[in-house]
Short mmCIF file of C-alpha atoms and ligand atoms in Angstrom, two decimals:
data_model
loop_
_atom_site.label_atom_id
_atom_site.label_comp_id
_atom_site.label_asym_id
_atom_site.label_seq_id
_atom_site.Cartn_x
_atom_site.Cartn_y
_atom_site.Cartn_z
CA UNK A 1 -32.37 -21.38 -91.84
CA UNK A 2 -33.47 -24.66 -90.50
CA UNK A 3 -33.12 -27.68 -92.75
CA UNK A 4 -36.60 -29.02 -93.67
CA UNK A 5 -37.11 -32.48 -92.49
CA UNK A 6 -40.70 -33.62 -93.38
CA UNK A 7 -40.48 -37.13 -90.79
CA UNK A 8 -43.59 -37.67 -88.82
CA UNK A 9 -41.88 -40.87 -87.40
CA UNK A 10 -40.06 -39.87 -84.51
CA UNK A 11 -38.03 -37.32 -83.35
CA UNK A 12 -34.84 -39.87 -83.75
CA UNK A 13 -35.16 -38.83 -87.12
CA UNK A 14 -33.63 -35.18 -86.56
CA UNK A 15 -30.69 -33.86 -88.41
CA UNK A 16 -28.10 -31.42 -86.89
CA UNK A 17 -28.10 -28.33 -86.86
CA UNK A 18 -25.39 -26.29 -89.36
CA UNK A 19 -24.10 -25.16 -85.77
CA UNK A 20 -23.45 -28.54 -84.38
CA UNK A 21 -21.98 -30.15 -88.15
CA UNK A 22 -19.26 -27.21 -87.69
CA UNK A 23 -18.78 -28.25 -84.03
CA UNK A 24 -18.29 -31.37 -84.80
CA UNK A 25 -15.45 -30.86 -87.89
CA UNK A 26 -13.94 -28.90 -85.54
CA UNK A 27 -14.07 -30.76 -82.55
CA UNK A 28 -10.78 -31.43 -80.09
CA UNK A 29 -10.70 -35.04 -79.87
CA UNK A 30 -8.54 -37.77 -78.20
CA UNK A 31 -8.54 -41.63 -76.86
CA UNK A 32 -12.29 -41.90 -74.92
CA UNK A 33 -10.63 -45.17 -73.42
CA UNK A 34 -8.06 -43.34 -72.07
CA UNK A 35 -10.44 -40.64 -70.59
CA UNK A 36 -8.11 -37.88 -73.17
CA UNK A 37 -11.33 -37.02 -75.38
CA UNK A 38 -11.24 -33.09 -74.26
CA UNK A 39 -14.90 -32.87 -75.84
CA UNK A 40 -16.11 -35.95 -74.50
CA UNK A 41 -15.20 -34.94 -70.81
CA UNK A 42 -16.59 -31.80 -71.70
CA UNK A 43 -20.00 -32.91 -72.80
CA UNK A 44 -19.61 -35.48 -69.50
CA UNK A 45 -19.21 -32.58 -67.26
CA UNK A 46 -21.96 -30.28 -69.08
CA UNK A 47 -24.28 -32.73 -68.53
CA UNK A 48 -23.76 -33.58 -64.90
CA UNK A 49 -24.19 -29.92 -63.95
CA UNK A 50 -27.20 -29.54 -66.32
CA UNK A 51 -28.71 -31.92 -64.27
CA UNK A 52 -27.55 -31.23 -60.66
CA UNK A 53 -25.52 -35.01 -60.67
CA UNK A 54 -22.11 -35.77 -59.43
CA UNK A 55 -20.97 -37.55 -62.97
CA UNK A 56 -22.04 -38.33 -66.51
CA UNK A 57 -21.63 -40.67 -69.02
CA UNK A 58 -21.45 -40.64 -72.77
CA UNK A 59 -23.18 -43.46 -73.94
CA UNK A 60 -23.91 -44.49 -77.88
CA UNK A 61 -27.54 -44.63 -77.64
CA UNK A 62 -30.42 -44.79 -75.00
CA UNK A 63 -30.77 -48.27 -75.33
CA UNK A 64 -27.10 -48.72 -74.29
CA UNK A 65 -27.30 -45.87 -71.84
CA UNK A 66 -30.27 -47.52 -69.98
CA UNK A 67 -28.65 -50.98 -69.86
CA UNK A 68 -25.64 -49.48 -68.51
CA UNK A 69 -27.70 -47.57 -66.21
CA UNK A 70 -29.44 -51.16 -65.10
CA UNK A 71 -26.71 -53.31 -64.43
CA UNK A 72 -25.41 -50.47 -62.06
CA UNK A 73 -28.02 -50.63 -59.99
CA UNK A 74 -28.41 -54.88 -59.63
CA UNK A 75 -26.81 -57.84 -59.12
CA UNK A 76 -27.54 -60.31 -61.46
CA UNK A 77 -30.53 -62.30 -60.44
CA UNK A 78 -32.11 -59.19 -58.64
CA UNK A 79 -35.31 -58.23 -59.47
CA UNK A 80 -36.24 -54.77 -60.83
CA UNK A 81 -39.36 -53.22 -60.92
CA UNK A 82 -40.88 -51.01 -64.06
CA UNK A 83 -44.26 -49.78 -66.12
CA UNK A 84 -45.73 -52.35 -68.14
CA UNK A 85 -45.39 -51.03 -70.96
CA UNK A 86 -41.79 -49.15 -70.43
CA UNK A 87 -39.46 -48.91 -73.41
CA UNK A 88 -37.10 -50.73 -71.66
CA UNK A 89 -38.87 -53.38 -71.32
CA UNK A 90 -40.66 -53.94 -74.02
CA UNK A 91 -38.53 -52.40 -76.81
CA UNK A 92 -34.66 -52.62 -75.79
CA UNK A 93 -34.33 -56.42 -76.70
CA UNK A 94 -34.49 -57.79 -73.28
CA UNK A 95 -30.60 -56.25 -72.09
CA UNK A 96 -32.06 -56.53 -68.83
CA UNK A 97 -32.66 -60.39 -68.93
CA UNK A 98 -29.84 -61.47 -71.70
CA UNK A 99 -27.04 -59.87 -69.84
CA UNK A 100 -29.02 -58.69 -66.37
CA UNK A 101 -30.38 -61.98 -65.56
CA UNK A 102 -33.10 -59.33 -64.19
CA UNK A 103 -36.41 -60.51 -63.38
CA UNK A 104 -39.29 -58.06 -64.58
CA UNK A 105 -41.73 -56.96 -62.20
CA UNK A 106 -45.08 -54.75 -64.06
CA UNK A 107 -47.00 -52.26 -62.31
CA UNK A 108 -49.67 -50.55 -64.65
CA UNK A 109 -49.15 -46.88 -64.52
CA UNK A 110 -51.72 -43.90 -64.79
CA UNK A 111 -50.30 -41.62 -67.08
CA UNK A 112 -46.89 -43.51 -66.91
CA UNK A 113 -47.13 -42.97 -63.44
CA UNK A 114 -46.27 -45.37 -61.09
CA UNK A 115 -49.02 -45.65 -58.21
CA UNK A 116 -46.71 -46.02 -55.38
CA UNK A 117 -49.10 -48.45 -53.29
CA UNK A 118 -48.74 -50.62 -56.89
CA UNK A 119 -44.73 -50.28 -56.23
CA UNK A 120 -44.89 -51.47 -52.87
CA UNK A 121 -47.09 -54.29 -53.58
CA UNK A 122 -44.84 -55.11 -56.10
CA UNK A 123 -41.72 -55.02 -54.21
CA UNK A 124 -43.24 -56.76 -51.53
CA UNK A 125 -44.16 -59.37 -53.10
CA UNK A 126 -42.57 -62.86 -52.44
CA UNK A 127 -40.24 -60.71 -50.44
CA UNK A 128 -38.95 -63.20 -47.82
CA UNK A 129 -38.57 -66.16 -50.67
CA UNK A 130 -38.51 -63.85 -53.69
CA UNK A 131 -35.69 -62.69 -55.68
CA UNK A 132 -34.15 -59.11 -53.90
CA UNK A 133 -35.37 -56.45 -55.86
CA UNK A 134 -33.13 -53.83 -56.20
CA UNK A 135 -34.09 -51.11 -58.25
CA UNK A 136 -37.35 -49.40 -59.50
CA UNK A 137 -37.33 -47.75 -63.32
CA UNK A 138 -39.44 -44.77 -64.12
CA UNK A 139 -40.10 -43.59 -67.30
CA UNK A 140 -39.97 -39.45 -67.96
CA UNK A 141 -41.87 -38.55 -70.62
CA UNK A 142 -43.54 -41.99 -70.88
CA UNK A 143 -43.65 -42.78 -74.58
CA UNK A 144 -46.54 -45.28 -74.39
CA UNK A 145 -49.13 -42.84 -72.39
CA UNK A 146 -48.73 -40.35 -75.20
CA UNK A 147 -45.31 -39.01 -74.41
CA UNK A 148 -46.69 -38.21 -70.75
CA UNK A 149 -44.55 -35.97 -68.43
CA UNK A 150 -43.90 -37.02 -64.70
CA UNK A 151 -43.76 -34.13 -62.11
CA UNK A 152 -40.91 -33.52 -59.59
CA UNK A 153 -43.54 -34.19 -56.94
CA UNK A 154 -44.25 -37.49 -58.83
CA UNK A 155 -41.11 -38.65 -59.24
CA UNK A 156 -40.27 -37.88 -55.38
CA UNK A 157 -43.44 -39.66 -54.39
CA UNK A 158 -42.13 -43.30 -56.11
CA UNK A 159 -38.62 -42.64 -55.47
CA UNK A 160 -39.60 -42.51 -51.67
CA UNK A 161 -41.08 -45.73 -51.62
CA UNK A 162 -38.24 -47.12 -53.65
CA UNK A 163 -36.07 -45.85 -50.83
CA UNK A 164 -38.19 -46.99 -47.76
CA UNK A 165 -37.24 -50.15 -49.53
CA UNK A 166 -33.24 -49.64 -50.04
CA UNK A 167 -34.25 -49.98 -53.76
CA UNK A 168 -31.97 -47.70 -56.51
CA UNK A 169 -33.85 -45.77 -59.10
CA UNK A 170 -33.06 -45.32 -62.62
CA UNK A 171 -35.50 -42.85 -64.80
CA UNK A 172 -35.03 -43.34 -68.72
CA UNK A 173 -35.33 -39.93 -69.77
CA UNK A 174 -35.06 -40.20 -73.50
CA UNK A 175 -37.45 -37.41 -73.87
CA UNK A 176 -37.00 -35.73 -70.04
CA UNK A 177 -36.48 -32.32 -71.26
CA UNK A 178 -39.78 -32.13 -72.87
CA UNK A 179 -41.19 -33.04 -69.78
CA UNK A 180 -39.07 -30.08 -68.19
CA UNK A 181 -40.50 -27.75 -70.71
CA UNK A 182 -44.02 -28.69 -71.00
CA UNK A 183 -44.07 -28.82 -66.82
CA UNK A 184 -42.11 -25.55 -66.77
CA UNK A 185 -39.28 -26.93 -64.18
CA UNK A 186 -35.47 -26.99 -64.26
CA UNK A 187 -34.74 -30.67 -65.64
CA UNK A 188 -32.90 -30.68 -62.07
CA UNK A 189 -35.55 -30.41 -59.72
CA UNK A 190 -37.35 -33.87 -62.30
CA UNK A 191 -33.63 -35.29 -62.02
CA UNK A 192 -33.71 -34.99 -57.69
CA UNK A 193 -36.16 -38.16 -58.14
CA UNK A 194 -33.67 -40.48 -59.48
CA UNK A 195 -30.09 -41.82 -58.81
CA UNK A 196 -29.47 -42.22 -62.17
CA UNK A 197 -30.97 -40.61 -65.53
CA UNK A 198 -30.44 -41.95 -69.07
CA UNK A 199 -31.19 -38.72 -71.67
CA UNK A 200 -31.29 -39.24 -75.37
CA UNK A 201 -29.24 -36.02 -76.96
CA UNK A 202 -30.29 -37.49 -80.58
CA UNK A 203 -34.20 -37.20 -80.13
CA UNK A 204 -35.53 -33.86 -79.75
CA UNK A 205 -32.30 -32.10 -79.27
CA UNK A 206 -31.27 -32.91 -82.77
CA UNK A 207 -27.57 -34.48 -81.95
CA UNK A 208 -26.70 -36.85 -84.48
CA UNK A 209 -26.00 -39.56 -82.11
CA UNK A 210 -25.93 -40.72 -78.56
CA UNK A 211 -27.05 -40.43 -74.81
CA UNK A 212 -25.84 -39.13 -71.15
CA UNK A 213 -26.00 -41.13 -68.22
CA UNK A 214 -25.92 -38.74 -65.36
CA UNK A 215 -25.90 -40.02 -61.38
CA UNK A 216 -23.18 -40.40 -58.44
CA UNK A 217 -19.69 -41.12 -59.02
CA UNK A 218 -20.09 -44.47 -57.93
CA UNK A 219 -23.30 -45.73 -60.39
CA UNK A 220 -21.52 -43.65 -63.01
CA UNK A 221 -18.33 -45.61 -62.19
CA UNK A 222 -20.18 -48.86 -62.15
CA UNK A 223 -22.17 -48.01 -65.46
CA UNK A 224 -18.79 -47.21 -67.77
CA UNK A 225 -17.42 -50.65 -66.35
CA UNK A 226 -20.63 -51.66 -68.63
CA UNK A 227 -20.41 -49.63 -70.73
CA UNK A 228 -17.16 -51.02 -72.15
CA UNK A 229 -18.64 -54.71 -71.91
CA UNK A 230 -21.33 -53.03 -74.30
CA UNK A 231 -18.65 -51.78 -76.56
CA UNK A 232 -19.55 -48.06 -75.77
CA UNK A 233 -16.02 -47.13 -74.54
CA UNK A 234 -15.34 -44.84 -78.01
CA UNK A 235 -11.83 -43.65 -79.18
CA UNK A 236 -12.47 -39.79 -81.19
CA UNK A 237 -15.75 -39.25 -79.97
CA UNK A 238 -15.19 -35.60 -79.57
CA UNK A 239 -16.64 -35.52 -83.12
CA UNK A 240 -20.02 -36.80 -82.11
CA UNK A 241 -19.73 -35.18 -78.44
CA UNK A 242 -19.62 -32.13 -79.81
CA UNK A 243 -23.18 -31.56 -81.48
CA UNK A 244 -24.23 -33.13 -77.75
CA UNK A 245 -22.64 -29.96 -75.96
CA UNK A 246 -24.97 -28.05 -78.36
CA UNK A 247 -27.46 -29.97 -77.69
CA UNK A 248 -27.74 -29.82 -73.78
CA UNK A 249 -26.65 -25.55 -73.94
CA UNK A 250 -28.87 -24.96 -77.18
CA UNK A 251 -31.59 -26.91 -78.05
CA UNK A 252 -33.42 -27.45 -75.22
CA UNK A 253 -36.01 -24.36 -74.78
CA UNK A 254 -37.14 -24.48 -78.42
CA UNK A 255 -39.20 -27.50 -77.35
CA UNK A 256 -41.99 -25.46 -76.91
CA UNK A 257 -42.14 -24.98 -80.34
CA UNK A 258 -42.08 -28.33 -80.82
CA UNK A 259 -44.93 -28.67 -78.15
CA UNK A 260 -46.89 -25.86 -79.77
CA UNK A 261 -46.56 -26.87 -83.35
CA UNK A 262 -47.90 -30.27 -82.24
CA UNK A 263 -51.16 -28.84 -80.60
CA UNK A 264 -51.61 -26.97 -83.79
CA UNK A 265 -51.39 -30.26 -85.68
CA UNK A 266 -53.91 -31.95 -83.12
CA UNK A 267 -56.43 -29.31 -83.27
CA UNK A 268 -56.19 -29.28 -87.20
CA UNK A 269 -56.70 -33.02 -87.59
CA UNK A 270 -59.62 -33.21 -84.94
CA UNK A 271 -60.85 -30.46 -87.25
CA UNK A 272 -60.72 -32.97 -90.29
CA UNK A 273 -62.41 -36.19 -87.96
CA UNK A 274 -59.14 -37.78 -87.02
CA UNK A 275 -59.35 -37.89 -83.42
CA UNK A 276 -56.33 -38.37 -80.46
CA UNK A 277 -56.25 -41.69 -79.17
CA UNK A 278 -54.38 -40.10 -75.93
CA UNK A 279 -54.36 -37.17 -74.52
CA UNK A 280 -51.71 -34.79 -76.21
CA UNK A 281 -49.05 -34.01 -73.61
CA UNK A 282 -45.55 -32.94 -75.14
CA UNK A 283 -44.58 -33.39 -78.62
CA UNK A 284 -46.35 -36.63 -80.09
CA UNK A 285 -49.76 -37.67 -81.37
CA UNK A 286 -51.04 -40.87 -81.34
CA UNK A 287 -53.99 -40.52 -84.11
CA UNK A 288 -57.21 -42.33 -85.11
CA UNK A 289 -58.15 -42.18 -88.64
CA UNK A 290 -60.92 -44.83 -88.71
CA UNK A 291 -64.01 -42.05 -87.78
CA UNK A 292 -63.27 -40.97 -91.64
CA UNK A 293 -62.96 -44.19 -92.87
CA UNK A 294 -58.85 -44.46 -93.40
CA UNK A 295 -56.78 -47.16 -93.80
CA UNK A 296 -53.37 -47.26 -92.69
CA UNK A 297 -52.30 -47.45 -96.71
CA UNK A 298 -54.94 -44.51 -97.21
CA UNK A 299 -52.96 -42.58 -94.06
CA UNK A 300 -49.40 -43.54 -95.67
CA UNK A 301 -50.30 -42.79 -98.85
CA UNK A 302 -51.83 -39.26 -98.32
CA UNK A 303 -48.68 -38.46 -96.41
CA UNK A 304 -46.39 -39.51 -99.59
CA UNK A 305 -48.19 -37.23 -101.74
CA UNK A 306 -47.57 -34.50 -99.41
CA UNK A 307 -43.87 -34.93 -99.28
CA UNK A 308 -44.40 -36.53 -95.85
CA UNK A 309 -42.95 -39.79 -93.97
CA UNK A 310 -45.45 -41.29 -91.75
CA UNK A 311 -46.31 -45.00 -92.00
CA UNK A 312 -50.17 -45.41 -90.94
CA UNK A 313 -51.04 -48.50 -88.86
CA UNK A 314 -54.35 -50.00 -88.92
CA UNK A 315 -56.08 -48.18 -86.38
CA UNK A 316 -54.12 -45.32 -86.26
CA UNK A 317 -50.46 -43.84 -85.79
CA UNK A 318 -47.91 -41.87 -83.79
CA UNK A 319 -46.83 -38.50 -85.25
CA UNK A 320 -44.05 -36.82 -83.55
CA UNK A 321 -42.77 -33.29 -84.07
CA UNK A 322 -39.46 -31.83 -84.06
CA UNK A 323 -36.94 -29.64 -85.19
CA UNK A 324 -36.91 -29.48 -88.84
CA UNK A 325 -40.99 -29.57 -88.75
CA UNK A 326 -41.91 -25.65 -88.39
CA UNK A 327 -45.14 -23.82 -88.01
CA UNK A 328 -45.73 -23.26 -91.80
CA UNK A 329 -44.90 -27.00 -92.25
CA UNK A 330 -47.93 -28.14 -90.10
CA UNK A 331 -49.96 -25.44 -91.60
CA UNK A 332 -49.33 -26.77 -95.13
CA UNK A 333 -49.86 -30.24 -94.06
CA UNK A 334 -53.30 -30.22 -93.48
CA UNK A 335 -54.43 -27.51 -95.73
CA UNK A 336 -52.93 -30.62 -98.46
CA UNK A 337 -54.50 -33.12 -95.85
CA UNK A 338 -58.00 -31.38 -95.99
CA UNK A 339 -57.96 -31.56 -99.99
CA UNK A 340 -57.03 -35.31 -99.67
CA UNK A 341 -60.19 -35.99 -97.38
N1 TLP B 401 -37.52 -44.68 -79.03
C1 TLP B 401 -37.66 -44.74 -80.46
C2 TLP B 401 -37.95 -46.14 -80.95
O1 TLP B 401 -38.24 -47.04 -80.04
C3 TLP B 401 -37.27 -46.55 -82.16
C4 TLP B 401 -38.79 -43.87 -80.90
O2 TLP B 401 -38.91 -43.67 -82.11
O3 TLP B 401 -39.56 -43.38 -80.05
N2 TLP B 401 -36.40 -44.78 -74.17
C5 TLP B 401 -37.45 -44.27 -74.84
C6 TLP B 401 -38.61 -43.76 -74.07
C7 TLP B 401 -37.43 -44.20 -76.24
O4 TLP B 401 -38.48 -43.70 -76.86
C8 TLP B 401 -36.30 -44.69 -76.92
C9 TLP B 401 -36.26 -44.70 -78.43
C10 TLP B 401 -35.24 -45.21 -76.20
C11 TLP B 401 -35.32 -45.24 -74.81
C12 TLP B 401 -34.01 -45.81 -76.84
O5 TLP B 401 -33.23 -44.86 -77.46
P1 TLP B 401 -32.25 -45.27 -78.67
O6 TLP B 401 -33.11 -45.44 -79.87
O7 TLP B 401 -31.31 -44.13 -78.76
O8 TLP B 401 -31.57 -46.53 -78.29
#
């Protein structure tokens, strides 16, 4: 039986499953600082074979895991170059600048991807006089384009550039295994376009809490040194590792339901006059209620009455679905949605 969990919000709101709260009471568990967590090197090694890397890294969130993952990769003053509107650099507090000294560099992306001409350009620029720029960041599914996937043959295409310029490349994959699922592709062949991968295990995957860093021994190396600056270096973690193993063996095919429950919702609210702002590509909507005349009060308050958490902006809203959300959920939703209207 899965747990209802009526949270249009984001997928960060997902509770564990019954299977991972039992792994986690019963979890082995040991100093992390000393390396002796058996579950956290477990979960560490899972993880770097999922994904066809050398090493991983248990980090505490993806915030942390993608700051890690940046100050591997630079030197501080470097330059670094990234989407405009990346989560990491618009939504992770600045890491990158407070304790990177980075220096941003935008290219707009189509789809969150990166037009590698735009990439060159922008590592080219002020090259000679310029800050060295050191590392490119891709981001896979891009949250801001709708929750976009990027292709293998994407990814390959910027990391090329990136290395016809000696640059590193770090993909936050918060969400990468929707992309894998909704592209129909081993998460390895995505993770062959990157040196280093952040993945969130408490999004869609339902862990409780935290996120891998997976890459070469060295950037993983470099990244925990970071890591422990960041005050990510964890004593029993087994206890929140554990739900992760889960999470990486388990949880990662039922995505398509996730993916197929949120066309569902799409089509249903199109059917009421609330139309898609973007293109639905994995598991999120990003709605416009303003065709039927809605507020965002009108939007938040039709979803309270429903049982539903959703807070509606002006012009319009994300939804995300995830486990805990089922078919019969999304049915009922706008059958109660419909009377509403
Ligand atoms: N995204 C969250 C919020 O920003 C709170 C969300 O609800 O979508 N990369 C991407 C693409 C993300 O979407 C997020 C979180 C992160 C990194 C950061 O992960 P956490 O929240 O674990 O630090």
């Amino acid at each position: 039986m899965v747990e209802k969990n009526l949270d249009f919000r984001s997928d960060t709101t997902t509770w564990p499953t019954p299977e991972m709260r039992e792994a986690a009471a019963k979890a082995a568990v040991g100093d992390m600082g000393y390396g002796e967590d058996p579950t956290v090197n477990e979960l560490e090694r899972v993880a770097a074979e999922v994904f066809g890397k050398e090493a991983a890294l248990f980090c505490t969130s993806g915030t942390q895991g993608n700051a890690v993952s940046v100050l591997a990769h630079t030197d501080r003053g470097d330059s670094f170059v990234c989407e405009a509107r990346a989560h990491l650099y618009t939504i992770e507090r600045g890491h990158w600048s407070v304790i990177g000294s980075l220096i941003p560099k935008l290219v707009k992306g189509v789809d969150g991807f990166l037009p590698p001409d735009d990439v060159r350009v922008a590592i080219g620029r002020r090259r000679r006089a310029g800050p060295k720029t050191s590392l490119l960041c891709l981001e896979n599914t891009h949250l801001s384009s709708g929750g976009s996937p990027l292709s293998p043959e994407q990814m390959k295409e910027d990391y090329d550039v990136a290395k016809e310029y000696g640059l590193g490349v770090h993909t936050d994959g918060a969400r990468i295994f929707n992309a894998a699922v909704a592209l129909g592709v081993d998460v390895k062949e995505i993770a062959k376009g990157s040196d280093t991968i952040q993945a969130c295990l408490s999004k869609g995957l339902a862990a409780p809490v935290g996120s891998v860093v997976v890459g070469t021994e060295s950037l993983i190396e470099k990244a925990k040194y970071y890591r422990g600056m960041l005050g990510g270096s964890m004593r029993q973690a087994g206890i929140i590792a554990a739900p992760g193993i889960i999470a990486l063996t388990k949880m990662v095919d039922r995505l398509a339901e996730d993916h197929a429950n949120a066309k569902v919702l799409a089509e249903g609210l199109q059917r009421l006059g609330i139309e898609l702002r973007l293109p639905l590509k994995t598991n999120m909507l990003f709605i416009d209620y303003t065709g039927i005349g809605w507020t965002g009060e009108d939007w938040s308050k039709a979803c309270e009455r429903l049982g539903w958490k959703s807070r509606g902006g002006a012009m319009g809203t994300r939804l995300v679905v995830h486990y805990g959300i089922e078919r019969e959920d999304i049915e009922a939703f706008l059958e109660g949605l419909e009377k509403i209207i």
